Coordinates of C-alpha atoms and ligand atoms in Angstrom, one line a residue:
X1 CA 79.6 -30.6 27.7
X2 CA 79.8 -32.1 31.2
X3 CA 78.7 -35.8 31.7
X4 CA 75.8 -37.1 33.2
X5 CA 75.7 -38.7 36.2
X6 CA 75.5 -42.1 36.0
X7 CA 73.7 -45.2 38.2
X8 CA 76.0 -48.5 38.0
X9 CA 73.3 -51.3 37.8
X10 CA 73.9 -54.7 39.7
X11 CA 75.9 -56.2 36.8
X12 CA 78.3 -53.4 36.5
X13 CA 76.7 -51.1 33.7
X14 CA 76.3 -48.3 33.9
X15 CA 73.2 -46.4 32.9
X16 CA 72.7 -42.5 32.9
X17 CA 70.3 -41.1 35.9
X18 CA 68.7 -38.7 33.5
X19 CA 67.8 -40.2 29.9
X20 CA 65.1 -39.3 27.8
X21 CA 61.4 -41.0 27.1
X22 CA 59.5 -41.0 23.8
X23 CA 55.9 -42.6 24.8
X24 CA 53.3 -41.2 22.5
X25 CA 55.7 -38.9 20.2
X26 CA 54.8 -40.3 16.5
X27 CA 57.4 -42.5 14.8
X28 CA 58.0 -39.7 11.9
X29 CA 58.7 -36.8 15.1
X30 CA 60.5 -38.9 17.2
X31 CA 63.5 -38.8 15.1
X32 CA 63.3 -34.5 15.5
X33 CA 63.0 -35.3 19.3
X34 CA 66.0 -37.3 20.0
X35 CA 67.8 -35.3 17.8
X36 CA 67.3 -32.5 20.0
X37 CA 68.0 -34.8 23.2
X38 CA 71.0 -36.0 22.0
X39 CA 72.3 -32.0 20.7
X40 CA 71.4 -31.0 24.1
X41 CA 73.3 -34.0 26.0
X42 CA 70.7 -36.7 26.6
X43 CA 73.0 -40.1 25.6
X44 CA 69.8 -42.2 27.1
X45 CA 67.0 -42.7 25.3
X46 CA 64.0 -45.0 26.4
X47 CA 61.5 -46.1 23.9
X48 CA 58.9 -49.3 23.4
X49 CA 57.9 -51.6 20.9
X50 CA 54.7 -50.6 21.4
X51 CA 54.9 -46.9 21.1
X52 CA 55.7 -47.3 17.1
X53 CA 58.8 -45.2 17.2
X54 CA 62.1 -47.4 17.3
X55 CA 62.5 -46.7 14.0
X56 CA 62.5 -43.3 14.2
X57 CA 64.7 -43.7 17.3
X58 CA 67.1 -45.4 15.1
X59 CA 67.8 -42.8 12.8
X60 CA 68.4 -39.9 15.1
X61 CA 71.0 -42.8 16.7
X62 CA 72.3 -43.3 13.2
X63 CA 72.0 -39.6 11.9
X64 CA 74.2 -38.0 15.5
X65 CA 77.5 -39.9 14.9
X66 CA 77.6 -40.1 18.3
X67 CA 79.6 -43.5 18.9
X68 CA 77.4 -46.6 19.6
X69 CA 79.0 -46.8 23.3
X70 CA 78.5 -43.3 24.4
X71 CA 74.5 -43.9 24.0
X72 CA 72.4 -45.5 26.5
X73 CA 69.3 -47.7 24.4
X74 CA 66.3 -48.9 26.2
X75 CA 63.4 -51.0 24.4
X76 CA 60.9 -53.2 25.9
X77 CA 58.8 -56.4 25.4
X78 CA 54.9 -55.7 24.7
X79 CA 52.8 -58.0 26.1
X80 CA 51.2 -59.8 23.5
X81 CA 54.7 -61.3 22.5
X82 CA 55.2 -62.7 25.9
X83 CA 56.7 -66.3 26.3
X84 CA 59.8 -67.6 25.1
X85 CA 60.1 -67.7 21.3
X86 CA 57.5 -65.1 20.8
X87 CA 59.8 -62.7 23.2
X88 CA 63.2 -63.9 20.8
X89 CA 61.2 -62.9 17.9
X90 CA 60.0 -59.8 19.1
X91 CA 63.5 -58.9 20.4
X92 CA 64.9 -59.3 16.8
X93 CA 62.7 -57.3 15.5
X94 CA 63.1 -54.6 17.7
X95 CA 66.8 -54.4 17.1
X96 CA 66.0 -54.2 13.3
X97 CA 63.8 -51.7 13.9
X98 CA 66.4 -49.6 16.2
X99 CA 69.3 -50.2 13.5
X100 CA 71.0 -52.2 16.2
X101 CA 72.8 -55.2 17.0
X102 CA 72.4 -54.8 21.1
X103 CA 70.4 -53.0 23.5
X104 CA 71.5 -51.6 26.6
X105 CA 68.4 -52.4 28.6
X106 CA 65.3 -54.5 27.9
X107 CA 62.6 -54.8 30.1
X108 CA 59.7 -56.6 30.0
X109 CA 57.3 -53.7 29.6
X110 CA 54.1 -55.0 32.1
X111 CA 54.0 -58.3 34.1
X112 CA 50.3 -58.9 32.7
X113 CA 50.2 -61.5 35.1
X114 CA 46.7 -63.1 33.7
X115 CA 48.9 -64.2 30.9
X116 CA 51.2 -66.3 33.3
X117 CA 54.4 -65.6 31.2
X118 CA 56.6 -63.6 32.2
X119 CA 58.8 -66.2 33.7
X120 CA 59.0 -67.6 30.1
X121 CA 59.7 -64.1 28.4
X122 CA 62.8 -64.0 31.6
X123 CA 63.9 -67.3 30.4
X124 CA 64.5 -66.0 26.8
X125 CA 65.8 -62.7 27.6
X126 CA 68.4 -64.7 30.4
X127 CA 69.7 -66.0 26.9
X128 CA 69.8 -62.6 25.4
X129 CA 71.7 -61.5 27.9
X130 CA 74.6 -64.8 27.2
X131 CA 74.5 -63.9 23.6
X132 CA 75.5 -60.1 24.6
X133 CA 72.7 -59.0 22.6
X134 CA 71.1 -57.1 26.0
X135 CA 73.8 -56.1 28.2
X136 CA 71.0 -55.2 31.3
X137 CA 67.6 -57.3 31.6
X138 CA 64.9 -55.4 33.7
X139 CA 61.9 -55.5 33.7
X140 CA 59.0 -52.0 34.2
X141 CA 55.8 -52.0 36.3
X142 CA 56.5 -55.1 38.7
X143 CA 54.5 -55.6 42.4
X144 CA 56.3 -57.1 44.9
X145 CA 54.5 -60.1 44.4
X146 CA 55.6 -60.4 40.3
X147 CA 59.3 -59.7 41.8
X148 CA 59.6 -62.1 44.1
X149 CA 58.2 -65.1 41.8
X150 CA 60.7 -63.8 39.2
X151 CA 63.5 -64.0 42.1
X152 CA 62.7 -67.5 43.1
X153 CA 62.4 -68.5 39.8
X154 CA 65.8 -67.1 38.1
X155 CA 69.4 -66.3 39.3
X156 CA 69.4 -63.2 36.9
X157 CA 68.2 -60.5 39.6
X158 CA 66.7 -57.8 37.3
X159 CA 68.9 -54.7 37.2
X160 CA 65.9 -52.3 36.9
X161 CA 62.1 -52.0 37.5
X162 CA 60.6 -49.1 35.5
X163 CA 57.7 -48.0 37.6
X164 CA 55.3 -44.9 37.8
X165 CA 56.6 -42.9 40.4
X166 CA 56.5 -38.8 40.6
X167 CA 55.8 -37.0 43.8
X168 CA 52.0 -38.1 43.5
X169 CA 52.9 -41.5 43.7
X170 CA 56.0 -42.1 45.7
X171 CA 56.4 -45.8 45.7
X172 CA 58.4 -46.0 49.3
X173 CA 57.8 -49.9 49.3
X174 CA 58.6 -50.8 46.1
X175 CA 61.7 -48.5 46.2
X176 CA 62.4 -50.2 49.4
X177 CA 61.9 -53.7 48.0
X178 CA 64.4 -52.6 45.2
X179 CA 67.0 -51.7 47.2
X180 CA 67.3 -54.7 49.1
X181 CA 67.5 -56.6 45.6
X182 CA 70.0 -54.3 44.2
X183 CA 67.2 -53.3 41.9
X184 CA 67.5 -49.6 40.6
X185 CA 64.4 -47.9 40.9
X186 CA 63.5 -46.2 37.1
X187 CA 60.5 -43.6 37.3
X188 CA 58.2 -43.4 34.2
X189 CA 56.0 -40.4 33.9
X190 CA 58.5 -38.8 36.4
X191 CA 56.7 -35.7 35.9
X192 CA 53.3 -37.2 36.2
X193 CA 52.7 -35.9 32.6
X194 CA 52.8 -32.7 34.1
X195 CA 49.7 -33.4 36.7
X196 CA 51.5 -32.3 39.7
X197 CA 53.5 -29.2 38.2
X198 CA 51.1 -26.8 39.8
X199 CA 51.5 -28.0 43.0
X200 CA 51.6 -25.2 45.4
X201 CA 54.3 -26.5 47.2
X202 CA 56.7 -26.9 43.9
X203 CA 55.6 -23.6 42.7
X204 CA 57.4 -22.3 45.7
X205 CA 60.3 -24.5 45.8
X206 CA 60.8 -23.6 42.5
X207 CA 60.8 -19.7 42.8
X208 CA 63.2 -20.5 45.4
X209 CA 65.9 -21.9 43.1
X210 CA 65.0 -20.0 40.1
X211 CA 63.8 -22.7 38.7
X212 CA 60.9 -24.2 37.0
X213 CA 58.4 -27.1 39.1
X214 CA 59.7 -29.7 36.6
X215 CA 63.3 -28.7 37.3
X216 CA 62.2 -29.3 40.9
X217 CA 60.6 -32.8 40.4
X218 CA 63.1 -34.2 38.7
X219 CA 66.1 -32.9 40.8
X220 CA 63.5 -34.5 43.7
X221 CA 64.4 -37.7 41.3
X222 CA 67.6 -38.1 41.6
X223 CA 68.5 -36.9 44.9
X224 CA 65.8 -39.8 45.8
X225 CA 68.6 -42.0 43.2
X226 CA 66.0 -42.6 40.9
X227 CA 66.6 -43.1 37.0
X228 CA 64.5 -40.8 35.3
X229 CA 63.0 -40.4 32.1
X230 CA 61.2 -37.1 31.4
X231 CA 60.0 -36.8 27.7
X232 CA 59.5 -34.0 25.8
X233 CA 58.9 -32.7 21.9
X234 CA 59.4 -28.9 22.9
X235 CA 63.1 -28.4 22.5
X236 CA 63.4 -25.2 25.4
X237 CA 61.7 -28.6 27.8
X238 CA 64.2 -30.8 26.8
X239 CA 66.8 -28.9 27.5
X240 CA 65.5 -27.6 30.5
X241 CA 65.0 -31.0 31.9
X242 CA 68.8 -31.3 32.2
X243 CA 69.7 -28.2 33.4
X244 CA 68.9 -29.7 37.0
X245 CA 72.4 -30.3 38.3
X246 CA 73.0 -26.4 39.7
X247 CA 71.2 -26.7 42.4
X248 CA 70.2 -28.9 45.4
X249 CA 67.1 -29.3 47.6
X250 CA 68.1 -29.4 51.2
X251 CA 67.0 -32.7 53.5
X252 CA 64.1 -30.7 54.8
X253 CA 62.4 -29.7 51.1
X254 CA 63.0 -33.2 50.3
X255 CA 61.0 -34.4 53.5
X256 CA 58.0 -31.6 52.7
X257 CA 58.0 -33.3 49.4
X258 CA 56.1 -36.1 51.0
X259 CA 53.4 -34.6 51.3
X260 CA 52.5 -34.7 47.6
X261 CA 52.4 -38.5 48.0
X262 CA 48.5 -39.4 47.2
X263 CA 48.3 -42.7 44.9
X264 CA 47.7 -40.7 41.9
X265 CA 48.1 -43.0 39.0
X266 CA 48.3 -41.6 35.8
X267 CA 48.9 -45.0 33.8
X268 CA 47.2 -48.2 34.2
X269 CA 47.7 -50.8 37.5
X270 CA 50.3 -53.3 37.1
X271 CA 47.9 -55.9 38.5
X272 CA 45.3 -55.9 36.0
X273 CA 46.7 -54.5 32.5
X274 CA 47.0 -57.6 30.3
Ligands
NDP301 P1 56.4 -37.3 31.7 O1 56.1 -37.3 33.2 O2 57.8 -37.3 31.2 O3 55.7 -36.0 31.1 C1 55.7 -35.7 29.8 C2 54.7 -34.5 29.6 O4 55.2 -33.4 30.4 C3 54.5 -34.0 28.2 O5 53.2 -33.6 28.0 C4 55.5 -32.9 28.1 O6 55.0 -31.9 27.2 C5 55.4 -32.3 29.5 N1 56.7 -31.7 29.9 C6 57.9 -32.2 29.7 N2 58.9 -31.4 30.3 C7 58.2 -30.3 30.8 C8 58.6 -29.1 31.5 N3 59.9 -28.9 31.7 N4 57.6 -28.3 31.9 C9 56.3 -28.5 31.7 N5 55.9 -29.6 31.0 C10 56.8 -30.5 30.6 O7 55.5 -38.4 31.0 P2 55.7 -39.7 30.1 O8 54.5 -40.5 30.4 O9 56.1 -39.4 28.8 O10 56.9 -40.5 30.9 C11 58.2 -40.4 30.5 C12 58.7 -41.6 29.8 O11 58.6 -42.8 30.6 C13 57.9 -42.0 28.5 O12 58.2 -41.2 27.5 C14 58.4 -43.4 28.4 O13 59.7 -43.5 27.8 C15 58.4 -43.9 29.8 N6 57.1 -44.6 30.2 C16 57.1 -45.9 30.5 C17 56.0 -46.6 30.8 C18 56.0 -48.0 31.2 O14 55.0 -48.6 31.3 N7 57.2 -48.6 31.3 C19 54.7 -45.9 30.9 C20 54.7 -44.5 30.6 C21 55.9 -43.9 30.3 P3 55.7 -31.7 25.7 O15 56.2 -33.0 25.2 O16 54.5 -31.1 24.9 O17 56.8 -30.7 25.8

């Protein structure tokens, strides 16, 4: 099986560009779903504490016998334990929840800036990252404004922000903003939950290739050199989603392709969700 291609963060690891997300699969499914991922060639997986399925994660890790540094593992910090104990406690309990004893990526899931602590949660994961118990820190729905406070407040430069970004909501400034901080760009909901797969415009581009409008979003993904995400329990979807590297979208599909930009947000704004 041929590897994936891989994005080298701004500490030196390296992460997969295609992994797979399991937001809203059920703890008792998940384990099915990443069972399939990882039997069709997904090493990265991207879960939550607050989606209620590390454990379930855990044992499809456990169950593959795939070896602990050929997998990718991404959790995140919910915001109610925000601050600095409460984000070392929930960290350990993540981990024991995962079967683990390291992460590849944590990311503090929402700024939730009302709360005023995600400098704290930083602090804590900064030690984290010195005890080799998360080799990448990142954190998932920053603004500029929550990344620069974080930047003038910490000499660990996050090596990801996880945002909502899909052709509906193309994110040119924050993408911008992360590549002049070394910050790779990670797109959640990179197919837009499948809101934007009937897009005229895809529909063609994908008859075009022979392939299907997801296949075309997410190659759209990583020619962009987004990480992506796509999540799936339908097995043909999953391994569809990574049958994406036969093909290539010229410069001028990728330019149309900015016309589907139009601030559709599926998922809550970053500014307000505490
Ligand atoms: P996606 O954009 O990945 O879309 C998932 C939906 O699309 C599911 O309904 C799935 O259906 C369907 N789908 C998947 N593949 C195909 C395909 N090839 N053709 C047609 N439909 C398809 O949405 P998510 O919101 O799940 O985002 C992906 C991941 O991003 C999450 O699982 C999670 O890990 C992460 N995330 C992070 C957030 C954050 O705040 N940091 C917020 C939201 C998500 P089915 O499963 O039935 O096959």
């Amino acid at each position: 099986m041929a590897s994936l291609p891989t994005i080298t963060l701004n500490n030196g690891v390296e992460i997969p560009q295609l992994g797979f997300g399991v937001f809203q699969v059920p703890d008792e499914e998940t384990t099915t779903a990443v069972a399939h991922a990882l039997a069709a060639g997904y090493r990265s997986i991207d879960t939550a504490a607050i989606y209620g399925n590390e454990a379930g994660v855990g044992k499809a890790l456990a169950a593959s016998g795939i070896a602990r540094e050929e997998l990718f593992v991404t959790t995140k910090l919910w915001n109610a334990d925000q601050g600095y104990d409460a984000t070392l406690r929930a960290f350990d309990t993540s981990l024991g929840k995962l079967g683990l004893d390291h992460v590849d990526l944590y990311l503090i899931h929402w700024p939730a800036p009302a709360k005023d602590l995600y400098l704290e949660s930083w602090r804590a994961i900064e030690t984290l990252v010195a005890d080799g118990r998360v080799r990448a820190a990142g954190v998932s729905n920053f603004q500029p404004s929550h990344l620069t406070r974080l930047l003038d407040h910490s000499d660990l430069v996050p090596a990801v922000n996880q945002i909502e970004l899909h052709p509906g909501l193309q994110q040119r400034p924050l993408r911008e903003m992360h590549a002049a901080h070394g910050i790779a760009t990670e797109a959640w909901s990179p197919l837009a939950q499948g809101a934007v797969l009937k897009d005229p415009l895809l529909r063609e581009l994908a008859d075009r290739y022979g392939k299907s409008p997801a296949q075309v979003v997410l190659r759209w993904h990583l020619q962009l050199g987004n990480i992506v995400i796509p999540k799936s329990v339908t097995p043909a979807r999953i391994r569809e989603n990574l049958d994406v590297f036969d093909f290539s979208l010229t410069a001028g599909e990728m330019e149309s392709l900015t016309s589907l930009d139009a601030g559709l947000r599926t998922g809550p704004h970053p500014d307000t969700l505490d």
